[in-house]
Each structure stands twice: as structure tokens, then as C-alpha cells.
Amino acid sequence: MDKLKSNQNNDRGFRIFFVIFLLVIASAFIFLVYLEPKLNEAKVEPQETVDSNNKTSGDPPINLTNNADSQIQLEDYSDKYLSVKYPKGWRVEKNQEPSLDTKINIVDQNEQSGSISIDILWKDPSLQDVKQITEFFNTKLHSNHELSDIEILQSYERDLYKKDDGSQVKMGIQLTKYFNKTIKNNILSFQMAAPVGNRVFHFVYDTYETEAFANKKFEKMISTLILKEPLFTEERPKPEKYLTSVISQVFGDINDFNNEKSLKSLSFNENTKNVTVKIYGKDNLTKNLVKKSMWLNITETLKLLNKNDQFNNIQFIMLFPLTDIYGNKTYDPVMKISLSKNTRSKVNYDEFIFSNIPKIADSYWESPSFKN
């Protein structure tokens, strides 16, 4: 009997040991198959980033958000004039005008915590150095009625690039704080402006972030900026060619009536810098609407021209089909309007009402047919 009990105890112990053994094996299997891969996925490995010298490093990407624990990468914007890095996931919007002025907007489309604006403008001959260029953009900033409480926090100059003769070209940097009435929020605006060849380069970073944090982001982006050769070497377009391209954009290449070009003729005096253009107006439902569309199109032309205005007096002669008493159709002048450079310089085109164009003109005439 004692021997039978001993065998039963041994048998029970063996079964307990065997069950424990199976549990250990099962636990190890679950760990290897399910848990270990999950743990490996949770590890954050350093990622490679590209610095301004196009070299790679094993450091994590720069943190470009307000949350110190979150990291996002930079990605590249590049065209024939420049390349620069900006926060990944931001949206790039680009507009190139007929003057070859270029405007690039890069915006945070998710959190809307910031934006980048890059303007490449033909340089006004009166803007000779960084100080004048910086003051030029400051004037534009202060003329924006949506902004108030504008305060310049920092203003300094820094070397941008070295010319072939060894001299340094400077860039002006300003940090400005202002209140945006539209979004009802304070904005920090980091601005960089510099003369580059025949152009002015203007880089703006606007953000809601703290000054110290935003400054790191601005410095990082500026450090990745590369200006390319065409930006330095492209020649300014001739005045008449520039005006022709603007008219084509506003009035279209072909007019609405006889399949000819919208621009009938352009006469430019190189000595006086006076120009006269004959343009076919656009068709519309009534004569009154035709007249108003001419005012609007002339105003749009002047607004675009204002960015590269190399003319003294500009005369617009507007053509439109008229039918005489014999039923014959002619394309005669129905409007003549002249504006001097002095008059044009007074206009704020962002706020200007186009129907006032006859009132500010140095001379204005319209056909009696418009009054019938």
C-alpha cells in the first residue's frame, strides 16, 4: 500500500512538473512571436538628416513644433532660383508673374502654426544697399491695415555670400512682433532681405511660437538656404517687353472680336520713357459694363506694372467695335487715359477702387457712345 501511494505521489509530481514546463514553453513562444516585434517597433532610432553642406549625420531631425516630445522631418523646396528646407507636410504654393517676379508661400496646413513667404523681386534702382531694402519692406509692413502694434524687436546684418571680387554681400535680418486683426493673434515675423544680382530676395517666417523657439527654427531654415546662379545672372526684362507680358496676362493674347492680338500697338520712347499702348477692350453685356471692365483691366495692368515700373507717362488708348449709320463696323478709340509716374506713385493698389481711375488720371476721355 505504501509503495502504491509513493508511485501515485511521484506520478502527480511528474504531471505538475510537466504542466509547468508546458507553461514556460508557451510563455516563451508568445514572447518571441508577439511581444518582441512590438517592443522593437516602439524603439525610436536616430534618423539621418541633411545639413546645409549636404552631409548626413545620425542626429535626430530638428524639432519644428511647439511640442518638445514630437519630432518632424524637413523636406526640400527647389526651383531654378533657390533651394530651402521647410517642415515636412507643409503645403507649397507658388506664383510666378509675367515680370518674372516669383512668390512662394509654404504654409502649415494642419496646425496653422506658421508660414513661410519668399519673394524674388526686380530691384528698384533706388534700393542700393541692405538698409534701404529693409526699410522698403518695413514700409510695406506698416501700410498693411490688418496689422497693428508693430514692434521691431531685433535688427542686424549678416554676411550672405562672397562675390567674385572677394567682397561680402550682406543680408538684413529683422524680428518684428505685431497683432493681426483678422485672426486676432500676436505674430512673430522673422524677415531676411538681401540684394542678389538685379533682384531683391525676401524671406519671411511668421509664427505664433515663443521667440526663443521660433528663432531656432528660423536660423535652421536660413542655414539650409541655397541661392542658385540664375538668380544672380538673369537680366532685367526691357520695359516694353515687360509691359507686353503684363497686358497679355490681363487682357488675354487674343481679343474678343477679330482674332487679332489684344495689344494692337505699343510705342515706347527710350529717351523720355513715355509709352502709348492701343488695346482692344473686352466685350460685355452693356456699354456701361464694357466701360467699367476697361477701368478694371487698366487698374489691374497698373498694379502689375507697379512692381517693375520703368515708365514716365503711360497712355492707354482703348479700342472697341462700333457700327456707323451705314452699318459698317470699325475699331475706333472709345477711351483715352493718361497717367504720369507721379500720379501712379500715389496709388495704393491693394485698397484702390478701380472706378476712381478716371478721377485720378492726368487726362481722361471717353466716347460719347458710352453715354448713350
XYZ file of C-alpha atoms in Angstrom:
372
model
C 0.000 0.000 0.000
C 2.835 2.409 0.929
C 4.532 1.579 -2.345
C 1.321 2.305 -4.265
C 0.960 5.723 -2.549
C 4.587 6.527 -3.334
C 4.037 5.744 -7.019
C 0.897 7.907 -7.060
C 2.781 10.849 -5.478
C 5.610 10.501 -7.986
C 3.111 10.367 -10.820
C 1.323 13.519 -9.514
C 4.632 15.388 -9.154
C 5.637 14.460 -12.678
C 2.329 15.776 -14.031
C 2.727 19.077 -12.136
C 6.293 19.444 -13.449
C 5.136 18.666 -16.978
C 2.339 21.287 -16.794
C 4.796 23.942 -15.507
C 7.209 23.018 -18.313
C 4.467 23.465 -20.929
C 3.505 26.856 -19.452
C 7.136 28.054 -19.657
C 7.410 26.901 -23.282
C 4.101 28.583 -24.156
C 5.166 31.851 -22.474
C 8.463 31.878 -24.367
C 6.636 31.234 -27.643
C 4.193 34.106 -27.024
C 7.061 36.482 -26.173
C 9.089 35.586 -29.269
C 6.191 35.626 -31.707
C 4.073 38.538 -30.459
C 5.739 40.741 -27.861
C 9.327 41.143 -29.088
C 8.385 42.606 -32.518
C 6.085 45.099 -30.804
C 8.864 46.198 -28.475
C 11.250 46.633 -31.393
C 8.698 48.768 -33.231
C 8.364 51.007 -30.194
C 12.077 51.885 -30.209
C 12.890 55.335 -31.726
C 16.029 55.172 -33.813
C 18.003 58.323 -34.747
C 17.191 59.402 -38.308
C 19.532 60.828 -40.873
C 19.084 64.490 -41.763
C 20.764 66.572 -44.423
C 22.560 69.676 -43.212
C 23.329 72.837 -45.179
C 26.543 71.333 -46.553
C 24.678 68.309 -47.940
C 26.358 65.986 -45.453
C 24.474 63.418 -43.422
C 24.569 62.902 -39.670
C 22.989 60.472 -37.242
C 21.367 63.166 -35.126
C 17.583 63.240 -34.808
C 15.823 65.754 -37.068
C 15.400 69.235 -35.631
C 12.195 69.654 -33.645
C 9.978 72.063 -35.592
C 6.889 72.060 -33.383
C 5.943 73.551 -30.043
C 5.718 70.063 -28.508
C 9.235 69.198 -27.344
C 8.414 65.473 -27.470
C 7.332 65.413 -31.113
C 9.775 65.420 -33.999
C 9.130 66.024 -37.677
C 11.485 65.990 -40.600
C 12.421 68.680 -43.053
C 11.826 68.367 -46.758
C 13.214 70.282 -49.727
C 11.802 73.008 -51.907
C 13.878 73.650 -55.024
C 13.488 75.605 -58.264
C 15.883 77.302 -60.683
C 16.465 80.209 -58.280
C 16.850 78.631 -54.842
C 16.536 75.633 -52.575
C 15.499 75.625 -48.917
C 14.258 73.150 -46.323
C 10.890 73.514 -44.620
C 8.775 71.403 -42.215
C 7.556 68.186 -43.786
C 3.849 68.153 -44.539
C 3.550 71.902 -45.099
C 1.895 72.943 -48.387
C 3.837 74.811 -51.077
C 2.024 77.440 -53.157
C 3.893 79.184 -55.954
C 3.005 82.069 -58.238
C 5.235 83.434 -60.985
C 4.121 86.698 -62.533
C 4.950 87.868 -66.058
C 7.624 90.194 -64.720
C 9.442 87.029 -63.598
C 8.824 88.117 -60.032
C 8.274 84.958 -58.009
C 6.279 84.489 -54.831
C 6.387 81.235 -52.867
C 4.166 80.518 -49.865
C 4.735 77.482 -47.641
C 2.038 77.046 -45.009
C 1.280 74.693 -42.132
C -1.980 73.259 -43.438
C -2.714 71.177 -40.320
C -1.996 73.158 -37.149
C -1.702 76.508 -38.983
C 1.046 77.485 -36.566
C 3.264 79.202 -39.106
C 4.019 80.154 -42.679
C 6.970 80.956 -44.929
C 6.847 83.574 -47.671
C 9.605 84.040 -50.263
C 9.554 86.977 -52.696
C 12.029 87.423 -55.555
C 11.539 90.920 -56.983
C 13.293 93.004 -59.592
C 15.331 95.549 -57.673
C 14.234 99.159 -57.783
C 17.270 101.256 -58.862
C 16.757 103.422 -55.774
C 17.433 100.436 -53.487
C 21.213 100.243 -53.323
C 22.016 98.581 -50.000
C 20.604 96.273 -47.342
C 19.414 99.126 -45.119
C 17.313 100.671 -47.901
C 15.870 97.288 -48.855
C 14.952 96.519 -45.233
C 13.266 99.911 -44.855
C 11.362 99.274 -48.102
C 9.816 96.077 -46.724
C 9.163 97.746 -43.359
C 7.143 100.427 -45.150
C 5.040 97.727 -46.822
C 4.516 96.033 -43.445
C 3.350 99.255 -41.768
C 0.977 100.029 -44.661
C -0.939 96.788 -44.033
C -4.152 97.873 -42.297
C -4.761 94.363 -40.933
C -1.727 94.723 -38.650
C -1.314 96.876 -35.549
C 1.053 97.323 -32.592
C 4.027 96.671 -34.885
C 7.243 96.491 -32.871
C 10.778 95.807 -34.144
C 12.457 93.515 -31.583
C 15.772 92.889 -33.369
C 17.548 94.339 -36.392
C 21.004 93.361 -37.630
C 23.078 92.455 -40.690
C 24.940 89.281 -41.583
C 27.136 88.057 -44.448
C 25.096 86.292 -47.128
C 27.623 85.343 -49.813
C 31.023 86.347 -51.176
C 31.284 87.952 -54.616
C 33.969 87.067 -57.162
C 35.988 90.137 -56.153
C 36.083 88.869 -52.566
C 33.633 91.400 -51.139
C 30.754 90.239 -48.966
C 27.097 90.828 -49.776
C 25.081 91.477 -46.634
C 21.589 90.387 -45.694
C 19.420 92.368 -43.321
C 17.507 90.434 -40.659
C 14.668 91.780 -38.552
C 12.433 90.253 -35.926
C 9.082 92.023 -35.762
C 6.103 91.493 -33.493
C 2.618 92.634 -34.462
C -1.060 91.977 -33.833
C -3.071 90.517 -36.723
C -6.610 91.915 -36.522
C -8.063 89.277 -38.837
C -7.030 86.237 -36.804
C -6.882 88.206 -33.522
C -3.481 86.905 -32.522
C 0.064 88.157 -31.949
C 2.564 87.146 -34.623
C 6.348 86.942 -34.600
C 7.751 87.746 -38.036
C 11.360 86.876 -38.931
C 12.421 88.692 -42.108
C 15.568 88.364 -44.208
C 16.179 90.732 -47.142
C 19.173 90.998 -49.467
C 20.188 92.326 -52.906
C 21.026 89.467 -55.286
C 22.167 90.473 -58.769
C 19.367 92.534 -60.329
C 16.872 91.284 -57.774
C 15.849 91.563 -54.160
C 15.424 88.362 -52.156
C 12.946 88.494 -49.247
C 12.377 85.550 -46.859
C 9.712 85.781 -44.123
C 8.840 83.269 -41.409
C 5.668 84.088 -39.424
C 4.724 82.091 -36.335
C 2.722 82.098 -33.086
C 5.528 80.396 -31.153
C 7.781 81.796 -28.435
C 10.665 83.990 -29.553
C 13.471 81.666 -28.414
C 11.948 78.578 -30.002
C 10.928 80.335 -33.229
C 14.398 81.839 -33.593
C 15.939 78.337 -33.655
C 13.578 77.302 -36.436
C 14.310 80.448 -38.456
C 18.072 80.011 -38.104
C 17.804 76.348 -39.117
C 15.824 77.130 -42.260
C 18.103 80.028 -43.240
C 21.127 77.743 -42.809
C 19.722 75.415 -45.495
C 19.068 78.231 -47.987
C 20.992 77.973 -51.273
C 20.701 80.715 -53.911
C 21.350 79.500 -57.457
C 23.152 81.089 -60.405
C 20.135 82.312 -62.465
C 19.132 84.476 -59.512
C 22.428 86.347 -59.893
C 22.757 86.428 -63.686
C 19.285 86.976 -65.200
C 18.910 90.346 -66.891
C 16.032 92.653 -66.147
C 13.437 92.499 -68.965
C 13.214 95.536 -71.244
C 10.358 97.890 -70.290
C 8.335 97.353 -73.466
C 8.697 93.559 -73.263
C 7.619 93.608 -69.645
C 4.572 95.775 -70.382
C 3.609 93.498 -73.283
C 3.636 90.454 -70.996
C 1.505 92.245 -68.386
C -1.080 93.310 -70.985
C -1.265 89.742 -72.310
C -1.953 88.460 -68.812
C -4.719 90.994 -68.096
C -6.418 91.298 -71.495
C -5.523 87.892 -72.941
C -3.390 87.178 -76.007
C -6.302 87.371 -78.492
C -9.165 89.887 -78.428
C -12.871 89.001 -78.442
C -13.720 90.368 -81.895
C -11.420 89.761 -84.875
C -8.980 87.061 -83.773
C -6.113 89.565 -83.580
C -3.834 90.171 -80.617
C -5.357 92.149 -77.754
C -2.396 94.544 -77.900
C -2.836 96.449 -81.172
C 0.350 98.507 -80.842
C 2.947 99.730 -78.348
C 5.022 102.878 -78.846
C 7.891 103.463 -76.399
C 10.280 106.429 -76.407
C 13.617 105.342 -74.963
C 14.641 108.926 -74.161
C 11.502 110.224 -72.466
C 10.393 106.805 -71.118
C 6.854 107.620 -72.258
C 4.725 104.810 -73.661
C 1.431 104.626 -75.555
C -0.493 101.372 -75.948
C -3.544 100.616 -78.079
C -5.544 97.712 -76.665
C -8.798 96.037 -77.628
C -11.233 96.146 -74.719
C -13.175 93.080 -73.630
C -16.757 92.502 -74.736
C -19.594 92.615 -72.219
C -23.398 92.725 -71.960
C -23.838 96.515 -71.998
C -21.779 99.555 -72.952
C -21.633 100.576 -69.305
C -20.184 97.179 -68.347
C -17.707 97.426 -71.241
C -16.529 100.794 -69.918
C -16.202 99.540 -66.334
C -14.305 96.439 -67.454
C -11.825 98.761 -69.211
C -11.316 100.696 -65.977
C -10.813 97.438 -64.105
C -8.350 95.996 -66.640
C -6.324 99.218 -66.779
C -6.116 99.216 -62.965
C -5.000 95.560 -62.948
C -2.335 96.376 -65.541
C -1.019 99.287 -63.475
C -0.952 97.144 -60.334
C 1.230 94.506 -62.007
C 3.324 97.181 -63.685
C 3.941 98.856 -60.338
C 6.406 96.098 -59.373
C 8.733 96.953 -62.262
C 7.594 100.394 -63.376
C 10.246 101.935 -65.640
C 7.975 104.409 -67.440
C 7.211 108.100 -67.061
C 3.878 108.800 -68.736
C 1.612 105.903 -69.762
C -1.269 106.425 -72.173
C -3.925 103.760 -72.730
C -5.976 104.013 -75.931
C -8.831 101.527 -75.731
C -10.370 100.155 -78.939
C -13.833 98.679 -79.351
C -16.011 97.792 -82.382
C -18.515 100.486 -83.330
C -21.113 100.423 -86.094
C -21.709 103.644 -88.059
C -25.020 104.831 -89.537
C -24.282 102.899 -92.728
C -23.905 99.624 -90.862
C -20.138 99.462 -91.224
C -18.107 98.178 -88.267
C -14.927 99.991 -87.253
C -12.476 99.516 -84.384
C -12.045 103.046 -83.141
C -10.783 104.518 -79.862
C -13.540 104.704 -77.255
C -11.369 105.691 -74.276
C -8.071 107.501 -73.734
C -6.442 107.726 -70.332
C -3.010 109.067 -69.353
C -1.257 108.645 -66.012
C 2.085 110.181 -65.076
C 4.660 108.415 -62.925
C 3.956 110.898 -60.133
C 0.238 110.062 -60.186
C 0.845 106.316 -60.254
C 3.240 106.518 -57.303
C 0.416 107.796 -55.057
C -1.839 104.788 -55.625
C -2.176 102.008 -53.053
C -3.417 99.306 -55.418
C -4.405 96.923 -52.623
C -7.106 99.370 -51.481
C -7.750 101.307 -54.685
C -11.307 101.299 -56.151
C -10.984 100.855 -59.916
C -13.951 103.128 -60.717
C -11.834 106.062 -59.478
C -9.326 105.646 -62.298
C -10.875 108.467 -64.417
C -10.762 110.799 -61.385
C -7.048 110.360 -60.672
C -5.930 110.314 -64.330
C -3.877 113.235 -65.621
C -6.147 113.213 -68.671
C -9.263 111.217 -69.486
C -11.602 110.983 -72.485
C -14.377 108.560 -73.330
C -16.508 108.196 -76.444
C -19.992 109.767 -76.440
C -21.231 106.290 -77.397
C -20.600 105.228 -73.796
C -23.015 107.918 -72.626
C -25.863 106.930 -74.926
